[in-house]
mmCIF file of C-alpha atoms in Angstrom:
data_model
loop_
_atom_site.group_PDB
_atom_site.id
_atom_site.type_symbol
_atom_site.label_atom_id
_atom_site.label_comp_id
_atom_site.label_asym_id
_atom_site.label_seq_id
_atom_site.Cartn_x
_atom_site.Cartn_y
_atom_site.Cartn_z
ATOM 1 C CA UNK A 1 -29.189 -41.422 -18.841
ATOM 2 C CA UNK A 2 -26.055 -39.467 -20.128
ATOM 3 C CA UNK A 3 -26.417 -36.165 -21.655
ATOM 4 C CA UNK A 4 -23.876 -36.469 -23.988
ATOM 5 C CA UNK A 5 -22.578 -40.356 -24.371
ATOM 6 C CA UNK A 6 -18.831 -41.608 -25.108
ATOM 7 C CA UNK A 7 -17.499 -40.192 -28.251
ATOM 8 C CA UNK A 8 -15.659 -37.597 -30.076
ATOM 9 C CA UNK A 9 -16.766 -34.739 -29.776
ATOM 10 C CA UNK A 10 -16.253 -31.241 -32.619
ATOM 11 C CA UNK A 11 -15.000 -28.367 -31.499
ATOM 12 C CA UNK A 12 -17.500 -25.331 -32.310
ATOM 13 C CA UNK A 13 -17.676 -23.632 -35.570
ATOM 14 C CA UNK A 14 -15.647 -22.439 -37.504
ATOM 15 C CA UNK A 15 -13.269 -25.355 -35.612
ATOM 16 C CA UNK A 16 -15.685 -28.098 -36.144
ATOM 17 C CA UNK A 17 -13.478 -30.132 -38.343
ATOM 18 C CA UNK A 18 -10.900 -30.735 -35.062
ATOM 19 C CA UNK A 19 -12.065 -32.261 -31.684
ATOM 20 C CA UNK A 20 -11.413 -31.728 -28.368
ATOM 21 C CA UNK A 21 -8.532 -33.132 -26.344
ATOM 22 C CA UNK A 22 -7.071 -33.023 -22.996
ATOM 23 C CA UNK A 23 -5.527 -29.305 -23.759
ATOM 24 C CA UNK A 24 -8.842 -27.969 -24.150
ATOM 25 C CA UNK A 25 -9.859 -28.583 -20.535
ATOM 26 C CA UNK A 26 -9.446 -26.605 -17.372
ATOM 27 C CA UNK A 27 -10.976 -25.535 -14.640
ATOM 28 C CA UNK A 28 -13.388 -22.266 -14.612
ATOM 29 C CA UNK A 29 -13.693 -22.206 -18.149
ATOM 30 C CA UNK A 30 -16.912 -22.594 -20.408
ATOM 31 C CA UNK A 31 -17.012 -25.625 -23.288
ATOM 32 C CA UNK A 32 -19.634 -25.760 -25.493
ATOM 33 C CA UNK A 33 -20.740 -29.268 -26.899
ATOM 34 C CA UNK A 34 -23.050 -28.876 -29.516
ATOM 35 C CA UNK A 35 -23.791 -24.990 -29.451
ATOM 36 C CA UNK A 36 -24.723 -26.039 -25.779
ATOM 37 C CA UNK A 37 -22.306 -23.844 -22.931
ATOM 38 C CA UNK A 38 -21.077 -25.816 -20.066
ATOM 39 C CA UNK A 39 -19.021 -24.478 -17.094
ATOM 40 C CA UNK A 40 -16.523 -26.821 -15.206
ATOM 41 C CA UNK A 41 -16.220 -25.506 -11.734
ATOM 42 C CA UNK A 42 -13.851 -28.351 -10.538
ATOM 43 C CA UNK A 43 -12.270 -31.893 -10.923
ATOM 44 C CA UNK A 44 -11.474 -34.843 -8.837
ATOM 45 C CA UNK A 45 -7.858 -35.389 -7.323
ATOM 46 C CA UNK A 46 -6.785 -37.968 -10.031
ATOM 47 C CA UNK A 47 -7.648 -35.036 -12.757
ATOM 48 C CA UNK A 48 -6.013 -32.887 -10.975
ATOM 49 C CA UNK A 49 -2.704 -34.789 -10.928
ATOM 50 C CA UNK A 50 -2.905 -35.894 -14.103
ATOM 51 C CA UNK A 51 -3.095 -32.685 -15.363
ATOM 52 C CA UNK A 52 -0.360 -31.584 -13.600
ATOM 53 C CA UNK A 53 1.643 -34.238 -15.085
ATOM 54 C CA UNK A 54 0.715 -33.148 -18.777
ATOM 55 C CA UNK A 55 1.750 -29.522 -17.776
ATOM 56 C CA UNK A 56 -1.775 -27.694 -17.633
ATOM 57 C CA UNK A 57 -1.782 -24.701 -15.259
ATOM 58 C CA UNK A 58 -5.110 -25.100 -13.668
ATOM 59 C CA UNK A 59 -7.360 -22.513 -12.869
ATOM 60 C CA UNK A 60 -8.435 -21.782 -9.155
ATOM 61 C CA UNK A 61 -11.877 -23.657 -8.332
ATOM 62 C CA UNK A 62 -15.217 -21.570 -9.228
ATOM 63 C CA UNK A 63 -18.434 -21.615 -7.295
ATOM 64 C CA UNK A 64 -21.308 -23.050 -8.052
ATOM 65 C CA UNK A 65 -23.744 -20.784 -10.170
ATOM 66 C CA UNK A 66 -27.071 -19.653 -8.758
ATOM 67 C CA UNK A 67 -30.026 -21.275 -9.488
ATOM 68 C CA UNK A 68 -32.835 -18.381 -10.144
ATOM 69 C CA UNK A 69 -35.633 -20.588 -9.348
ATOM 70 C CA UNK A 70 -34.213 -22.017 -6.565
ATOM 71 C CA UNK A 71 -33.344 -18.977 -4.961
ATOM 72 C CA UNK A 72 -37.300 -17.086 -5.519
ATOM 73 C CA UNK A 73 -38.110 -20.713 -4.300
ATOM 74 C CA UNK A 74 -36.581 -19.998 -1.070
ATOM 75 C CA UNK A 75 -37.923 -16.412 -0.829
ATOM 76 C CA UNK A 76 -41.209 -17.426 -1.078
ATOM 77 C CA UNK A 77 -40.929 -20.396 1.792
ATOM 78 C CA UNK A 78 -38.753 -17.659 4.265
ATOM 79 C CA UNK A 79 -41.933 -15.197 3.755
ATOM 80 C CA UNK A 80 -44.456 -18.215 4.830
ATOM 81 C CA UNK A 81 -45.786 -18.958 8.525
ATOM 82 C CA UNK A 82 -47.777 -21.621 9.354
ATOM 83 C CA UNK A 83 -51.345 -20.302 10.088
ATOM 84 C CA UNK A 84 -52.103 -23.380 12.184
ATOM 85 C CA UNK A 85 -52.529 -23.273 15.769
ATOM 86 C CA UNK A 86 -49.968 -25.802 16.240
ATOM 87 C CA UNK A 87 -46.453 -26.372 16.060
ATOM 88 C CA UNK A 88 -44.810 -29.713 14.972
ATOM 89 C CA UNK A 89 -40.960 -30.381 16.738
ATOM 90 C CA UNK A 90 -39.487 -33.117 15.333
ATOM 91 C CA UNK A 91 -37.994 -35.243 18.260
ATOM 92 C CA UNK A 92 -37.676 -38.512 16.733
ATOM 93 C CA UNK A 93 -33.780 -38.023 16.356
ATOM 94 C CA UNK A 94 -33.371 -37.636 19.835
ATOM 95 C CA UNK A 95 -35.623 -40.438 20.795
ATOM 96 C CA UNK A 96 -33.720 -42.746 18.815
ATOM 97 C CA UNK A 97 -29.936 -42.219 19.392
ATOM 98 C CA UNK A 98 -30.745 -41.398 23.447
ATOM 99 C CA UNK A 99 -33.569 -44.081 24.058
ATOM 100 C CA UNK A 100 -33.238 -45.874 27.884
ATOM 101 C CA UNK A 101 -30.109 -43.828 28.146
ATOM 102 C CA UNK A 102 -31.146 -42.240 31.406
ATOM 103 C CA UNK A 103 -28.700 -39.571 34.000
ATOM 104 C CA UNK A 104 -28.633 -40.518 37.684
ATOM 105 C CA UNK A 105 -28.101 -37.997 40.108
ATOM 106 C CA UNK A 106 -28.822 -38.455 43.985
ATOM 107 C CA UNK A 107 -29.717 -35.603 45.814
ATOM 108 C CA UNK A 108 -30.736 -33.791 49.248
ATOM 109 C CA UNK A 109 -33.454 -31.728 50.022
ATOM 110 C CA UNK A 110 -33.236 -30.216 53.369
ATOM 111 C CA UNK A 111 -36.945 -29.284 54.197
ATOM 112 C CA UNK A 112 -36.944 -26.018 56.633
ATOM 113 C CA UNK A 113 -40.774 -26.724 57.268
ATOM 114 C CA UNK A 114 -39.621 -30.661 58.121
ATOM 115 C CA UNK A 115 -40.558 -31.639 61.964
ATOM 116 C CA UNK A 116 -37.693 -33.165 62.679
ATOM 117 C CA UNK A 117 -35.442 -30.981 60.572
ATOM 118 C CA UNK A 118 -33.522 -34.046 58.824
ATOM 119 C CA UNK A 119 -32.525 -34.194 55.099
ATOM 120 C CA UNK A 120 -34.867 -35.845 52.557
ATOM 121 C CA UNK A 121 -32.435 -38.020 50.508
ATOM 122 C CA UNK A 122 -33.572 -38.153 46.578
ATOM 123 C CA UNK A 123 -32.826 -40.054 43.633
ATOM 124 C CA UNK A 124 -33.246 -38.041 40.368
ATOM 125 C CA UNK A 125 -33.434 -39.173 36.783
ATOM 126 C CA UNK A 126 -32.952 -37.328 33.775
ATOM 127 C CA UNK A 127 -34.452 -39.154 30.449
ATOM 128 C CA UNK A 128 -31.781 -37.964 27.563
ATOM 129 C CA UNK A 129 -34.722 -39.759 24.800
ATOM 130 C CA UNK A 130 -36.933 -36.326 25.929
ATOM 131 C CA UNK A 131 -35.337 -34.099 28.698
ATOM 132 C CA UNK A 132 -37.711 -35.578 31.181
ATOM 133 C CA UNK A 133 -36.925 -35.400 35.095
ATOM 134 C CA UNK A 134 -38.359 -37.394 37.749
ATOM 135 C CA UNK A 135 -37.658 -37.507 41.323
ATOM 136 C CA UNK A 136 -37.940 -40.790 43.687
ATOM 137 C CA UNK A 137 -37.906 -40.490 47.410
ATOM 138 C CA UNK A 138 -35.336 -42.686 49.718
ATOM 139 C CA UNK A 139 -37.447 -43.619 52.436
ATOM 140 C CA UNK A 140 -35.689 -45.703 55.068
ATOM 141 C CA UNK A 141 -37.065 -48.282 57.311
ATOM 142 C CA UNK A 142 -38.602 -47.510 60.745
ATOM 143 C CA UNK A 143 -38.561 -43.494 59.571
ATOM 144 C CA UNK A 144 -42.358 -42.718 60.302
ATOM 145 C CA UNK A 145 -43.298 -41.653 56.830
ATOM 146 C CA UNK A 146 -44.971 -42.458 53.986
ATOM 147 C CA UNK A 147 -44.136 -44.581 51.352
ATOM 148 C CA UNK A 148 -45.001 -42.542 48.057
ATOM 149 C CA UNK A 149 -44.361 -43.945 44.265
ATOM 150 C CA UNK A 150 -42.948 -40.945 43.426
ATOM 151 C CA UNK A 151 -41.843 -37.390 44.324
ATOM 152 C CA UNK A 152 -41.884 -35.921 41.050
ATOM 153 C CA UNK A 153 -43.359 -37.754 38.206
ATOM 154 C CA UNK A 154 -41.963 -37.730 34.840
ATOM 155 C CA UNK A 155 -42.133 -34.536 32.853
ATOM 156 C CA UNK A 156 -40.094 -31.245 31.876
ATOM 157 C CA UNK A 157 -39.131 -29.413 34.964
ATOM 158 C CA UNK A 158 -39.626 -25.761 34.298
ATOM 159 C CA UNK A 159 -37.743 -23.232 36.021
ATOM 160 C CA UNK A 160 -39.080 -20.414 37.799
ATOM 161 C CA UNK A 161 -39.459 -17.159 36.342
ATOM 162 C CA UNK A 162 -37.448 -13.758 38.623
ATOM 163 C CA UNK A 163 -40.474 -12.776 40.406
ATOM 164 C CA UNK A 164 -42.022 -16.262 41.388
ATOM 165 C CA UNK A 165 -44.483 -18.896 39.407
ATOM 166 C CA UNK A 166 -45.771 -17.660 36.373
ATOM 167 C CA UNK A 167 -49.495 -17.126 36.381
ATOM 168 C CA UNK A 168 -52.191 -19.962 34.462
ATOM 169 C CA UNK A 169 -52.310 -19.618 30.278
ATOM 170 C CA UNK A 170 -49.313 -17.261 30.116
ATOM 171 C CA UNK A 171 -46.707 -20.453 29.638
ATOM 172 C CA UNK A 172 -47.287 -21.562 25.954
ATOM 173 C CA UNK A 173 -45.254 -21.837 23.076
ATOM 174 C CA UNK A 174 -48.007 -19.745 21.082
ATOM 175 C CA UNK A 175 -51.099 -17.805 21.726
ATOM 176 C CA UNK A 176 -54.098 -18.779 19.616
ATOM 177 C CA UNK A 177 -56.604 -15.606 19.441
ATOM 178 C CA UNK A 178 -60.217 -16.414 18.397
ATOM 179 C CA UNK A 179 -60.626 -13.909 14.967
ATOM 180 C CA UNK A 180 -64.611 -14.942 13.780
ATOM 181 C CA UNK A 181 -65.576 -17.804 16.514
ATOM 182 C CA UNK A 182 -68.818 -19.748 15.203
ATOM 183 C CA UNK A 183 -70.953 -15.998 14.699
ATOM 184 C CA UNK A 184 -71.224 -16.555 10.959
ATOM 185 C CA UNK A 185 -72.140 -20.242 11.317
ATOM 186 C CA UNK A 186 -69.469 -22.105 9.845
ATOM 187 C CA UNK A 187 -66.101 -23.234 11.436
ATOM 188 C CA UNK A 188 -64.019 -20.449 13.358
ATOM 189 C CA UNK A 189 -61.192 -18.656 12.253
ATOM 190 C CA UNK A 190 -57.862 -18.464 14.502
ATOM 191 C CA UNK A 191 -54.801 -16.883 14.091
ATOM 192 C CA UNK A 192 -51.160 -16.666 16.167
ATOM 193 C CA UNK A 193 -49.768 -13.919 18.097
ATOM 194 C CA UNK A 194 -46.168 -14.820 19.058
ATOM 195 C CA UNK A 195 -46.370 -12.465 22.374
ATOM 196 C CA UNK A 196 -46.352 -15.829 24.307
ATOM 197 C CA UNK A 197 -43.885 -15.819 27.285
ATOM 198 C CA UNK A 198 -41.564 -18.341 26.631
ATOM 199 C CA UNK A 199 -40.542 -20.403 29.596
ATOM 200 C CA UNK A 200 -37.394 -22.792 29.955
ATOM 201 C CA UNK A 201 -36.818 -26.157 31.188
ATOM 202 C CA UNK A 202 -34.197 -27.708 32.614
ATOM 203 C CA UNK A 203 -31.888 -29.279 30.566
ATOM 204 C CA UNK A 204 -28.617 -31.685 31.051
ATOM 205 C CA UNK A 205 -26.364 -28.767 31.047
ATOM 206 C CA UNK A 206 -27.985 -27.289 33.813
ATOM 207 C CA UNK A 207 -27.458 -30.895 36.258
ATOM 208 C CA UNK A 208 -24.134 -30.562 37.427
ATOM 209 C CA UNK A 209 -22.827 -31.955 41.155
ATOM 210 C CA UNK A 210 -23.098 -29.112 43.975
ATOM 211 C CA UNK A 211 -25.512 -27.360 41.877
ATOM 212 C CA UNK A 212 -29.100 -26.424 43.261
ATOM 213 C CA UNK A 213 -32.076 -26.575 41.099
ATOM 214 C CA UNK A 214 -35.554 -25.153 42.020
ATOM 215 C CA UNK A 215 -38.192 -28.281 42.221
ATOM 216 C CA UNK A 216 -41.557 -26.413 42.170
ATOM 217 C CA UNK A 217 -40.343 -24.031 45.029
ATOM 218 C CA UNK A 218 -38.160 -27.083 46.713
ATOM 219 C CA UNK A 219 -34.317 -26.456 46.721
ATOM 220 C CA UNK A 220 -33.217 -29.870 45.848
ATOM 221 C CA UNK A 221 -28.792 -30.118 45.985
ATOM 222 C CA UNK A 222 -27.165 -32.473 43.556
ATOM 223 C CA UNK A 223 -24.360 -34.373 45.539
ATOM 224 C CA UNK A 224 -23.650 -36.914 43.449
ATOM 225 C CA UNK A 225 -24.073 -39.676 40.634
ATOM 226 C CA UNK A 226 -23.271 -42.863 38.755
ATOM 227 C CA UNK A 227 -20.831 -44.393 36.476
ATOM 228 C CA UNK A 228 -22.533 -43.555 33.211
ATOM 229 C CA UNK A 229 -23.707 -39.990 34.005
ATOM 230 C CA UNK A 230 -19.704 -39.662 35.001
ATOM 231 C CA UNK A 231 -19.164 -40.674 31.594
ATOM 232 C CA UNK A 232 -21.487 -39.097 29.999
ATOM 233 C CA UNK A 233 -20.653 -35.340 31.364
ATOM 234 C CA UNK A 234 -16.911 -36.199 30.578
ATOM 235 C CA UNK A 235 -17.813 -37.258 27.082
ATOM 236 C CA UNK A 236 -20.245 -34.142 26.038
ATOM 237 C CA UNK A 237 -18.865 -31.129 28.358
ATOM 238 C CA UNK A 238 -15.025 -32.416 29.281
ATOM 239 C CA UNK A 239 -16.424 -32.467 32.587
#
C-alpha cells in the first residue's frame, strides 16, 4: 500500500505548524515527511511543465542512489563460478522467434578426385531456430550414382582450425579433470580447467554468395539462393 496516504502533510520542526505546498518541491532536493528524508531525483513531463508555468527553476535531474546491499550482492555473484561440469546456454529465445525459418543456398562442389571431373550440384540449408547446416545432394536422372538421403546431416558445421582437423577430446567448451575419482569410496570429485580450445562454427554471417566454406575438407562454393534468404540478408546485414 502507500507509504504515506493523501493528506496534508507538516513541515518539520520548528515549521510544523505550516504544510507543504507546491513551492517546496524541486528536483534534487531532500523532503522529510515525518522526520523521515526523501530524495526526489526526477518528475514526469506534466510536473515538469506545470512547474514551469508556476515559475519554479528546476534543478538538473540526479541519479539514482546506490544501493549498498545490492552492490556487495553483485560482488559476491561476479566472484562465483559454477563448479559443475556443465554449462547451461539458454537458446529458447532463438528457437522461438527463428523456428522453421530456414536459409537456402545452392551450391557446387567441384570434386578434383571425381572420375568424370563434373560438378556436384548441392542444396544447403541453414536452420536460423539453432545455426544448424545440412547439405542435400542434386542427383540427376540417368547420372550413374547413388541416391543418398543426405550429404551432410543436420548439425553445427565447425570450421577447420590453421593447421588441419583438430585432434579427438581437444574440441570442448570445458575440460572436466578427475580431482579424487571413487579412491575414498564415495562419489568423485571434478573440477574445470578453462584451457579448452575453443572451436567455431559457422554462422549466417559467414554464408554469403561466391563465398567458399570448408565442408569437412570439401570446398563447397555458394552460387546462389532464394527469395527469403534474399530478404533476409537485406533485412539483417543491408546486403
Amino acid at each position: 500500500g502507500p507509504i504515506v496516504r493523501r493528506h496534508r502533510i507538516p513541515l518539520p520542526p520548528p515549521q510544523e505548524d505550516q504544510f507543504y505546498n507546491i513551492e517546496h518541491f524541486n528536483i534534487n532536493i531532500d523532503i522529510i515527511f515525518y522526520a523521515r528524508k526523501y530524495k526526489i531525483i526526477d518528475c514526469d513531463q506534466f510536473t515538469r511543465n506545470f512547474l514551469r508555468k508556476m515559475g519554479i527553476r528546476l534543478n538538473p535531474p540526479a541519479g539514482r542512489p546506490d544501493d549498498p546491499y545490492t552492490k556487495e550482492r553483485q560482488k559476491i555473484l561476479d566472484r562465483m563460478k559454477p563448479l559443475r561440469p556443465y554449462e547451461r546456454f539458454d537458446t529458447l529465445k532463438q528457437f522461438l522467434e527463428h523456428d522453421r525459418h530456414v536459409l537456402r543456398f545452392y551450391c557446387v562442389w567441384d570434386d578434383p578426385e571425381s572420375t568424370f571431373d563434373d560438378p556436384r550440384e548441392l542444396v544447403l540449408h541453414y536452420y536460423l531456430s539453432d545455426d544448424s547446416i545440412d547439405i542435400k545432394e542434386i542427383i540427376p536422372a540417368n547420372s550413374g550414382r547413388d541416391a543418398v538421403p543426405l550429404f551432410l546431416r543436420r548439425d553445427k558445421l565447425p570450421k577447420y582450425a590453421p593447421t588441419g582437423l583438430y585432434q579427438p577430446g581437444t574440441i570442448t567448451n570445458r575440460t572436466v579433470l578427475n580431482v579424487l575419482g571413487n579412491l575414498t569410496g564415495g562419489r568423485g570429485r571434478y573440477i574445470l580447467d578453462n584451457r579448452a580450445v575453443h572451436q567455431e562454427f559457422y554462422r549466417d554471417s559467414d554464408l554469403k554468395i561466391g563465398a567458399v566454406i570448408n565442408v569437412w575438407g570439401r570446398k563447397i562454393i555458394l552460387c546462389d539462393c532464394d527469395e527469403f534468404t534474399k530478404e533476409y540478408y537485406r533485412t539483417k546485414y543491408g546486403i
